[in-house]
Tab-separated table of C-alpha atoms and ligand atoms in Angstrom:
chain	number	residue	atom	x	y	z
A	1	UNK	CA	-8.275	33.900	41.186
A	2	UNK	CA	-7.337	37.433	39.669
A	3	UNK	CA	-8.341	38.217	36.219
A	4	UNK	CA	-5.993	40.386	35.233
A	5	UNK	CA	-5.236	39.230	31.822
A	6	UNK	CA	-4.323	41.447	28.464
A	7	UNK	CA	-3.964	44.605	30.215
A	8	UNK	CA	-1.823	45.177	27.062
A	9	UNK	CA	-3.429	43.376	23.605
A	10	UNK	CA	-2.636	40.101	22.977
A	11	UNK	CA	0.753	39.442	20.541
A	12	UNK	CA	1.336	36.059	18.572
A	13	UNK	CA	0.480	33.670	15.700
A	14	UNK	CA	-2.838	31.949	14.575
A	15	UNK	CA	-3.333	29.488	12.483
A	16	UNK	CA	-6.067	30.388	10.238
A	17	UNK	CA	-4.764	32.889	7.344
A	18	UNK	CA	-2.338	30.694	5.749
A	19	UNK	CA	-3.403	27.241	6.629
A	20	UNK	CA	-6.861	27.260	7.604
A	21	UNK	CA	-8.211	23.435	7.486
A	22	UNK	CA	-4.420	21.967	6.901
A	23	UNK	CA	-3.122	22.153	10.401
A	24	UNK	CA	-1.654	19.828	12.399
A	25	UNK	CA	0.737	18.531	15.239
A	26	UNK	CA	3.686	18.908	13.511
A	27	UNK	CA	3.254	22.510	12.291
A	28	UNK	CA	2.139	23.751	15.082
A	29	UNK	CA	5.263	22.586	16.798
A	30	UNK	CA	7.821	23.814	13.827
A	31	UNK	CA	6.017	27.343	14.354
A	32	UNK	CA	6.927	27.180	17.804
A	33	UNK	CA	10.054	26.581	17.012
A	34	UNK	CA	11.306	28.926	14.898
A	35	UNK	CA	8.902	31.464	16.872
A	36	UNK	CA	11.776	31.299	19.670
A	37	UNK	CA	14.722	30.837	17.090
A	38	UNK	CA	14.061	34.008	14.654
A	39	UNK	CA	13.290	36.319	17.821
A	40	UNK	CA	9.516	36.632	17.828
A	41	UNK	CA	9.477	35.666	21.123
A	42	UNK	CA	11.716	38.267	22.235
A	43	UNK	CA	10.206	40.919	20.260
A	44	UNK	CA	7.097	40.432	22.299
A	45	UNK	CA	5.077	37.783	20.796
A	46	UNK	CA	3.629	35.334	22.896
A	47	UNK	CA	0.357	33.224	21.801
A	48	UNK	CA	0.266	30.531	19.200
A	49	UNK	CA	-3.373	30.221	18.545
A	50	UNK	CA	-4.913	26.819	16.157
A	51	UNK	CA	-7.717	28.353	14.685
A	52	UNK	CA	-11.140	26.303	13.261
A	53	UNK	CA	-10.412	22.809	12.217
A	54	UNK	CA	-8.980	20.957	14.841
A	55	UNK	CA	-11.522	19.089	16.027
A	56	UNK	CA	-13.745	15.644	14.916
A	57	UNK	CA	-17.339	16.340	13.435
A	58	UNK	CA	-18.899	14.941	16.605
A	59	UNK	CA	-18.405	14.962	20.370
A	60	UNK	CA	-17.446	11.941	22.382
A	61	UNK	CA	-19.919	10.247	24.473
A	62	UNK	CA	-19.022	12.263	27.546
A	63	UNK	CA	-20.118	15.248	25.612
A	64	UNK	CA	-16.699	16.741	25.001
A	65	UNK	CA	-15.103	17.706	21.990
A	66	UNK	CA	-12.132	15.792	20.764
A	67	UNK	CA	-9.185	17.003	18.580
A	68	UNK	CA	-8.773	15.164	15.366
A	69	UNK	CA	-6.694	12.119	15.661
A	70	UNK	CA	-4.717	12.219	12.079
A	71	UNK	CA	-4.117	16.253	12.683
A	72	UNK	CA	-3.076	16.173	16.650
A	73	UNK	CA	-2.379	12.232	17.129
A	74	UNK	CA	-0.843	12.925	20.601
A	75	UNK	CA	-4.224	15.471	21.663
A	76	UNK	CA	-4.063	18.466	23.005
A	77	UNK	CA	-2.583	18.573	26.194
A	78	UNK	CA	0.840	17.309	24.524
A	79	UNK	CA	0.522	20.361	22.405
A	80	UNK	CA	0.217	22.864	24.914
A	81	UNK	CA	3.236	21.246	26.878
A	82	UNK	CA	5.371	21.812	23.881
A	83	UNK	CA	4.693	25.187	23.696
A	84	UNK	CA	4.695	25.869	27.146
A	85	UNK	CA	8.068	24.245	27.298
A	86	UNK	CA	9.373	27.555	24.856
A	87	UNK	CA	7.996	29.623	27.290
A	88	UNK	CA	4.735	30.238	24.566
A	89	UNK	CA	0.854	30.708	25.581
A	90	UNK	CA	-1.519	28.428	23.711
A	91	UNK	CA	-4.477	29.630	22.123
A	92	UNK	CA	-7.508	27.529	20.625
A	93	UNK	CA	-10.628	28.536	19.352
A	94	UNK	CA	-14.520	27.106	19.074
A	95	UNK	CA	-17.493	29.102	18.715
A	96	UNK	CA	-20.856	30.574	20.122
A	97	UNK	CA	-22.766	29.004	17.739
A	98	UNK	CA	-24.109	24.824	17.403
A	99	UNK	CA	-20.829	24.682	14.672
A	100	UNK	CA	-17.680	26.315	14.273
A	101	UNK	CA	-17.533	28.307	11.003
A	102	UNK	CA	-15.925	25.421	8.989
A	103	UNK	CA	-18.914	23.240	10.464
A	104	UNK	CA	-16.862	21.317	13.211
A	105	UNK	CA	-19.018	21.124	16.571
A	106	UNK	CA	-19.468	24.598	18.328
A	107	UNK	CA	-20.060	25.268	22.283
A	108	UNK	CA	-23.445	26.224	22.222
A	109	UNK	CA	-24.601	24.977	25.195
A	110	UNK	CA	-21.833	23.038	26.005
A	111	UNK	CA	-20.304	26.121	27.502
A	112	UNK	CA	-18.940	25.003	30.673
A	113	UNK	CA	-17.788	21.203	29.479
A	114	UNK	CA	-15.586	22.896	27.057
A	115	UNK	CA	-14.115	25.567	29.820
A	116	UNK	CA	-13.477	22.958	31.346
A	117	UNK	CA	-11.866	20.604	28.831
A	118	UNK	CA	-9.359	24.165	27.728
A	119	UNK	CA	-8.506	24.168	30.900
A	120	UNK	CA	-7.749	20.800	31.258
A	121	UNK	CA	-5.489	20.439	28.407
A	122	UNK	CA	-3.499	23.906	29.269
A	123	UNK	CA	-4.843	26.281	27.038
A	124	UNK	CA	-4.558	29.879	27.875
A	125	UNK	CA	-6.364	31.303	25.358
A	126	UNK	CA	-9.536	30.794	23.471
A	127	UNK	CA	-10.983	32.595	19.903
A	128	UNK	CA	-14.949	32.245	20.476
A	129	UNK	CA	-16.605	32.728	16.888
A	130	UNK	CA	-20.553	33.449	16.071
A	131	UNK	CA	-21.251	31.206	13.610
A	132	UNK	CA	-24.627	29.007	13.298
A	133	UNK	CA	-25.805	31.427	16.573
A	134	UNK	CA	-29.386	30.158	16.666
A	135	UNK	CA	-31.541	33.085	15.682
A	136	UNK	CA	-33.295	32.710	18.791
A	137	UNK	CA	-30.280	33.055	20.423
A	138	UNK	CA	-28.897	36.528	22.030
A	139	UNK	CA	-25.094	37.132	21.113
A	140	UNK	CA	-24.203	39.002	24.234
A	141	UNK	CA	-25.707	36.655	26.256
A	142	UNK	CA	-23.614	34.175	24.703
A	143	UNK	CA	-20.518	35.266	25.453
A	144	UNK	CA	-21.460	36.164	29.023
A	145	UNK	CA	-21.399	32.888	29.223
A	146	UNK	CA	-18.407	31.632	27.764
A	147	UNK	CA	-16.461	34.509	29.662
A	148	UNK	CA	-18.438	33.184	33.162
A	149	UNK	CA	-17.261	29.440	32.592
A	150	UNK	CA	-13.978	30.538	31.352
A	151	UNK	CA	-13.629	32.618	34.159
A	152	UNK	CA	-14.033	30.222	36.827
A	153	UNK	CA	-12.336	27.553	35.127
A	154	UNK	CA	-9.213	27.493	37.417
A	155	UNK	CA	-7.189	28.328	34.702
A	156	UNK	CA	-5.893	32.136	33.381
A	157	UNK	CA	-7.598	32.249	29.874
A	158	UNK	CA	-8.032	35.234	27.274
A	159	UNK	CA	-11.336	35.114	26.111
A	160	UNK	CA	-11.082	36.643	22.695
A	161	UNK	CA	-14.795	37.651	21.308
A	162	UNK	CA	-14.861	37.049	17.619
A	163	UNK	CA	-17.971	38.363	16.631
A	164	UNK	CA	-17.076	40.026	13.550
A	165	UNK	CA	-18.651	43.504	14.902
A	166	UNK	CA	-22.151	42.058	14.528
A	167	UNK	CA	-25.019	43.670	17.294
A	168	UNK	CA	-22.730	46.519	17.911
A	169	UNK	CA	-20.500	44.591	19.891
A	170	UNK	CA	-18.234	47.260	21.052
A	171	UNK	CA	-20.924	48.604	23.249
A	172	UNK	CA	-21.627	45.247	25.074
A	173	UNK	CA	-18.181	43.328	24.976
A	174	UNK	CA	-16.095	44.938	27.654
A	175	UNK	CA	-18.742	44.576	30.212
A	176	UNK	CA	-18.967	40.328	29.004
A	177	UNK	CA	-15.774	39.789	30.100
A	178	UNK	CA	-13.739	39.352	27.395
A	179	UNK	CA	-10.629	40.955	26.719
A	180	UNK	CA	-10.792	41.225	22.863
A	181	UNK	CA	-13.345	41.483	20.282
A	182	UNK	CA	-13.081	41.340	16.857
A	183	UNK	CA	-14.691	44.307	15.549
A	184	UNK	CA	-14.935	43.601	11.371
A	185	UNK	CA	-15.172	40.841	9.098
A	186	UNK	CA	-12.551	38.426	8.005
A	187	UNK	CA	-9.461	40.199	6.483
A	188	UNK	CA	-7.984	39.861	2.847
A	189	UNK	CA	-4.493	39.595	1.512
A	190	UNK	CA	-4.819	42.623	-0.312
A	191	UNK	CA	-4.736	46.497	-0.039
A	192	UNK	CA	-8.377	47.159	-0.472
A	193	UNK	CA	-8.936	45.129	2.887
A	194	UNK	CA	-6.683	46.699	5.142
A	195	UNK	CA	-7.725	50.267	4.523
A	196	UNK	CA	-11.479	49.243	4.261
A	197	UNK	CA	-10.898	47.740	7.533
A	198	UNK	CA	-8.671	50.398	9.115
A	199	UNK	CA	-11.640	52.925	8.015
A	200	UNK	CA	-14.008	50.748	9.849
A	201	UNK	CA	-12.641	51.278	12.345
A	202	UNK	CA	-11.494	54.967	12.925
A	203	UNK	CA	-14.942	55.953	15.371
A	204	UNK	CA	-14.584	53.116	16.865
A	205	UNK	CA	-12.047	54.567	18.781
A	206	UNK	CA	-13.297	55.080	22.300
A	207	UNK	CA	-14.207	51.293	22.924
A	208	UNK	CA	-10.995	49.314	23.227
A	209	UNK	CA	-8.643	49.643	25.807
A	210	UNK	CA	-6.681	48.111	28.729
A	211	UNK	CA	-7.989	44.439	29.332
A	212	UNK	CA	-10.585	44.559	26.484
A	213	UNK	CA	-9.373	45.816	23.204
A	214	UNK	CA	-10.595	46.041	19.929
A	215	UNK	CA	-9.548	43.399	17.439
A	216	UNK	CA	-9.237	44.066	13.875
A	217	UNK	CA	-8.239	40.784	12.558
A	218	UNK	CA	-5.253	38.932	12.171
A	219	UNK	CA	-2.076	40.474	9.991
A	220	UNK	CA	-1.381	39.503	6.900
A	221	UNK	CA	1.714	41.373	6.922
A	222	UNK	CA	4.428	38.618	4.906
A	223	UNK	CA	1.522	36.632	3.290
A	224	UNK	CA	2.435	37.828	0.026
A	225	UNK	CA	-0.753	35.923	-1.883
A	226	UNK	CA	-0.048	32.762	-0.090
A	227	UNK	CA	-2.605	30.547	1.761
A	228	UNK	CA	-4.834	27.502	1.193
A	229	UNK	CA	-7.732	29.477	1.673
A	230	UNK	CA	-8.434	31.235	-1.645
A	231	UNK	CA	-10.682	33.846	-0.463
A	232	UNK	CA	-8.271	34.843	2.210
A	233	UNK	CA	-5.690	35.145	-0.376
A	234	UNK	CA	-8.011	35.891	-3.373
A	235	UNK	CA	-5.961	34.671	-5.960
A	236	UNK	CA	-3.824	37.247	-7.002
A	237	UNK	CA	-3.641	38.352	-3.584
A	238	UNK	CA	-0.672	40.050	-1.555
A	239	UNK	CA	0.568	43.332	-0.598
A	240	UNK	CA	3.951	45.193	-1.317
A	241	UNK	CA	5.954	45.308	2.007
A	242	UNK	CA	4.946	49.319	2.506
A	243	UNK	CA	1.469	47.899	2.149
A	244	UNK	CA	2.425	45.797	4.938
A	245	UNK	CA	4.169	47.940	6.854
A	246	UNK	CA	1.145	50.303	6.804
A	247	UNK	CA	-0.947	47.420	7.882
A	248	UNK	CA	0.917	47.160	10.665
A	249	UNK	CA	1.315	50.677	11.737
A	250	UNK	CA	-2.398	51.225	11.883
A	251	UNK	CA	-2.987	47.784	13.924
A	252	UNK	CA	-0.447	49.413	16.262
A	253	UNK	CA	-1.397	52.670	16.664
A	254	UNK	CA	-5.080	51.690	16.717
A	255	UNK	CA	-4.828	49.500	19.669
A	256	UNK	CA	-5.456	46.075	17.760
A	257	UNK	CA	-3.885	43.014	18.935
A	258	UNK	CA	-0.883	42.071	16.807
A	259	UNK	CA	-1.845	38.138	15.880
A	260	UNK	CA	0.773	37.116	13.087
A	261	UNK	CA	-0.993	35.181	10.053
A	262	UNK	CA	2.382	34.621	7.599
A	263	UNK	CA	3.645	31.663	8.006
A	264	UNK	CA	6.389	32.653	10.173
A	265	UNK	CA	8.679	29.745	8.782
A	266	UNK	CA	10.153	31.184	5.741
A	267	UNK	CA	9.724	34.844	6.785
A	268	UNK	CA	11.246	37.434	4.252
A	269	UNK	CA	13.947	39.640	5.593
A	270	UNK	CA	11.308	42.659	5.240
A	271	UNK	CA	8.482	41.125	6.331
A	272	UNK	CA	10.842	40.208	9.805
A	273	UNK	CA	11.537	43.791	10.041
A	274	UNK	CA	7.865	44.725	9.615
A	275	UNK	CA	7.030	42.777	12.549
A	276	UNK	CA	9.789	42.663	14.705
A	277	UNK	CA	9.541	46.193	14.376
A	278	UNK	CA	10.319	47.208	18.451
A	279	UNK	CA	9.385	50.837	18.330
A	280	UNK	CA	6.518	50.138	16.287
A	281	UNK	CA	5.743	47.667	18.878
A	282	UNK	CA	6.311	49.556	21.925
A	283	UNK	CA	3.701	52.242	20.915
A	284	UNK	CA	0.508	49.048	20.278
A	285	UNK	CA	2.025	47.835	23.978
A	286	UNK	CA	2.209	51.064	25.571
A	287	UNK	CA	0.507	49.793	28.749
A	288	UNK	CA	-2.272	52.596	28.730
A	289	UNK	CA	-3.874	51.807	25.858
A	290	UNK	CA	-5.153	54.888	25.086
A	291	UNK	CA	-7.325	55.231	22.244
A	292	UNK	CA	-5.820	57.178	19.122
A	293	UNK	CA	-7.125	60.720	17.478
A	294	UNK	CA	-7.617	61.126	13.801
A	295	UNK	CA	-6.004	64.638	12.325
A	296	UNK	CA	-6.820	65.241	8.585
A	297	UNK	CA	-4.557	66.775	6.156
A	298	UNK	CA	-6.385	69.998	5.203
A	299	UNK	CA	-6.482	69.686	1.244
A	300	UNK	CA	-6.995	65.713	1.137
A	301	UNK	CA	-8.989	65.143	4.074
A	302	UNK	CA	-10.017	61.724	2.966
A	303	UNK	CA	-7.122	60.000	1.816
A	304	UNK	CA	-4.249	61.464	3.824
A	305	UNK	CA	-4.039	61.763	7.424
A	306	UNK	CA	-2.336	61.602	11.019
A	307	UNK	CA	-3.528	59.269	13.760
A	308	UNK	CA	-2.414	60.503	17.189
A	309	UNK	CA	-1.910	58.371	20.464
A	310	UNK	CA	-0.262	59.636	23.730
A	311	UNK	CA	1.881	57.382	25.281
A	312	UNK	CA	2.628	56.698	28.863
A	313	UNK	CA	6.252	58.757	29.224
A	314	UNK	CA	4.968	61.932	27.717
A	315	UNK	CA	5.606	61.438	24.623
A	316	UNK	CA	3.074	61.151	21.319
A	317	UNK	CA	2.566	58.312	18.840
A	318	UNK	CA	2.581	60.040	15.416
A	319	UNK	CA	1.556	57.905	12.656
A	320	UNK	CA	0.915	59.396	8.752
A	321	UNK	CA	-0.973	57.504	6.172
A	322	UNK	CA	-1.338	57.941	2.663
A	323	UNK	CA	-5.045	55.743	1.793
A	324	UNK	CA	-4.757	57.885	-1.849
A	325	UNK	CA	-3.464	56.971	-5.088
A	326	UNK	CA	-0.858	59.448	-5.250
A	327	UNK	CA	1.998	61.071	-3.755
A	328	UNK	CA	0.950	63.806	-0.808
A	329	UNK	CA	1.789	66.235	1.358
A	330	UNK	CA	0.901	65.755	5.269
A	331	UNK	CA	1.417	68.812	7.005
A	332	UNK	CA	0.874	68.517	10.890
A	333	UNK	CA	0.212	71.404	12.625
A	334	UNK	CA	0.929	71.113	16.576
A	335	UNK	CA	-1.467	72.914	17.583
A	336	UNK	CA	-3.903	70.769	16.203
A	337	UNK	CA	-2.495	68.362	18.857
A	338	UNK	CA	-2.327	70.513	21.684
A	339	UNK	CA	0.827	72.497	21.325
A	340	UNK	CA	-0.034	75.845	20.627
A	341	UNK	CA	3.379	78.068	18.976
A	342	UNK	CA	3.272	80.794	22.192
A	343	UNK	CA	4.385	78.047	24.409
A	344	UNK	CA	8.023	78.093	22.855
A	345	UNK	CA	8.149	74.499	23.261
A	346	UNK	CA	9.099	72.049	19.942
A	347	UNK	CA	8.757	68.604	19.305
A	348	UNK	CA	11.493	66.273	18.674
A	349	UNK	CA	10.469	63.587	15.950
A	350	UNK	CA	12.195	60.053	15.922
A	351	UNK	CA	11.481	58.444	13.344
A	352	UNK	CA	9.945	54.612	13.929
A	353	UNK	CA	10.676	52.824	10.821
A	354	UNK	CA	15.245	54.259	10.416
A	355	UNK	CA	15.123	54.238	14.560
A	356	UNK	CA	16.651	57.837	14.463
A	357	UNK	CA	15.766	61.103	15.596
A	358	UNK	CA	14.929	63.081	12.855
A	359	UNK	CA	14.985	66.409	13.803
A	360	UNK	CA	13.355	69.216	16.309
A	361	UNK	CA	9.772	70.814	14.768
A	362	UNK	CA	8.124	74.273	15.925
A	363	UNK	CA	4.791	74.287	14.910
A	364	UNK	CA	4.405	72.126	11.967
A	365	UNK	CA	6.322	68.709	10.613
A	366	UNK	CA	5.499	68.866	7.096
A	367	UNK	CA	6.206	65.726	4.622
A	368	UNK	CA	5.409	63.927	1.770
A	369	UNK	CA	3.929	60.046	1.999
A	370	UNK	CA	3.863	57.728	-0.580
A	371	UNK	CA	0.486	55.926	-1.802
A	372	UNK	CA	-0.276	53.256	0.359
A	373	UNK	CA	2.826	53.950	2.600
A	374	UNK	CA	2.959	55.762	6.133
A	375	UNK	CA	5.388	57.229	8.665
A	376	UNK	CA	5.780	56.548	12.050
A	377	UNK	CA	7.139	58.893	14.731
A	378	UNK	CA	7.678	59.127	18.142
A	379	UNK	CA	7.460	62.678	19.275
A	380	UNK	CA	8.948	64.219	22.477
A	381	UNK	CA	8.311	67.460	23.816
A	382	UNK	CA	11.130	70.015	24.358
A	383	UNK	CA	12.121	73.360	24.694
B	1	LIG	C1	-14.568	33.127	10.898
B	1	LIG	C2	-13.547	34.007	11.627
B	1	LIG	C3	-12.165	33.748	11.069
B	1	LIG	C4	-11.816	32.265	11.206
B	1	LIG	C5	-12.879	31.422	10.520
B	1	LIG	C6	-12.688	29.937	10.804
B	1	LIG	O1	-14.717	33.489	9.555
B	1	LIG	O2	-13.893	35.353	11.505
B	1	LIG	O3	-11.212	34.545	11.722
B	1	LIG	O4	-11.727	31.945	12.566
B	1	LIG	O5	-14.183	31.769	10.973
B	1	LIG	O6	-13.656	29.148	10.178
């Protein structure tokens, strides 16, 4: 069989953010649901992924693992049927280590039973996490493994590396076989997490890519402070829906899979639009991948800033951010992206977020962005 899975990264739901240990059956099948009904599916979206949780505290006597009979009373298999039936992908997860992170049984060394059990039931993709590695233990090795069984289990299934960026992952993962990694720790409903992550992330650049890109967590985009999971939410948690829509910019631009983590149920109108945002979502698919450049505005290098991405057609992902506590100016100069002024040629700017063209540029676009906020253009050459 051909692995040619993810050349674009993955798109859809998971569990975790919002309902963490309080999943079951029927939620999993009202997300599918509405998935189809309020146009995710169209928009692009495609896995629905049960995170940690799903499974009893101990293995049957075959050695497999089996799902939790009061959370998924019909098992697994009728799970994946139901969202196959939508024309969805089913994701599950488990975890290098003895135990998941929530302390349900891991696959350490139960590698190719479990392959084999995923593929079994009909899932088609799998989060692998790294806690309770033995010390002893290499990580890389570990998900060599994982990738081999899961790659010669007869069935087509992302392996998505979840190693939180531990043992500088990015330089091992692509050659594992996987075709995601997460690259940081677990992300917060709040500002201070999605920047501190997106910065985490900026020289990481060259590692992701077609069929093995880099993960930067799941969105919180529409979470607004809500979730069981108080340290996911912290509280008094939440982002305003710029916040969000900057979130979601740099996850797109940046390469990162797009894994929704709202519950998609009782979406707001603007957290819809945030995510169902097609030419926001056409630049993260653009089937490339290439990685993105970083240009600084001159007088606030640090907080204000373009990120740069060429696209497939010609054209240029342009996306501004404003990490500062105030109002600034971003003022791109094109020849800091490879246009120099004696060429004659000008860029034509359409603008992501009001789906217009804006206007035609010669040698600078020069703009203000609010704190926390960004812009999002797709710019065409012309003469
Ligand atoms: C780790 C992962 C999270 C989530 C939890 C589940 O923290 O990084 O994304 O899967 O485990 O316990």
């Amino acid at each position: 069989m051909e692995h040619l899975l993810a050349p674009t990264p993955p798109m859809g739901w998971n569990s975790w953010n919002t309902f963490s240990w309080n999943i079951n059956e029927e939620l999993i099948r009202t997300t599918a649901d509405k998935f189809v009904e309020c146009g995710l599916k169209d928009a692009g979206y495609e896995y629905i992924v049960i995170d940690d949780c799903w499974s009893l505290r101990e293995r049957d006597e075959n050695g497999r693992l089996v799902p939790d009979p009061e959370k998924f009373p019909n098992g697994m298999k009728a799970v994946a049927d139901y969202i196959h039936a939508k024309g969805l992908k089913f994701g599950m997860y488990s975890c290098a280590g003895t135990h998941t992170c929530a302390g349900y049984p891991g696959s350490f060394e139960h590698e190719f039973i479990d392959a084999a059990t995923f593929a079994e039931w009909g899932v088609d993709y799998l989060k692998y996490d790294y806690c309770y590695k033995p010390a002893t233990a290499d990580g890389a090795n570990l998900y060599r493994r994982m990738a081999m069984a899961l790659r010669n289990c007869g069935r087509d299934i992302v392996f998505s590396a979840c190693n939180w960026g531990a043992d500088d992952v990015h330089g091992w993962i692509r050659s594992s076989g996987a075709q995601l990694f997460r690259s940081t720790g677990d992300i917060q409903d709040k500002w201070e997490s999605i920047k501190a992550l997106a910065e985490s992330q900026m020289d990481k650049a060259p590692y992701g890519g077609a069929y093995c890109h880099n993960d930067m967590d799941m969105l919180v985009v529409g979470m607004y402070g809500r979730s069981c999971n108080t340290w996911i939410a912290e509280k008094i948690g939440g982002c305003s829906d710029a916040e969000y829509r900057t979130h979601f910019a740099l996850w797109s631009i940046m390469g990162s899979p797009l894994m929704i983590g709202c519950d998609i149920r009782d979406m707001t109108p603007a957290t819809a639009d945030i995510l169902m945002n097609r030419d926001v979502i056409a630049i993260n698919q653009d089937k490339e991948c290439r990685s993105f450049y970083r240009v600084n505005q001159w007088n606030n290098p640090k907080n204000i800033f373009t990120l740069v991405r060429a696209l497939s057609n010609g054209d240029y992902a342009v996306g501004m951010f404003n990490f500062g506590e105030h109002p600034g100016e971003m003022s791109l100069e094109f020849f800091d992206i490879g246009l120099p002024y004696a060429s004659g040629m000008a860029l034509e700017f359409y603008d992501c977020y009001q789906h217009k063209v804006v206007g035609t540029f010669k040698e600078r676009y020069s703009t203000n962005v609010e704190p926390h906020d960004s812009l999002m253009f797709r710019v065409k050459l012309v003469k």
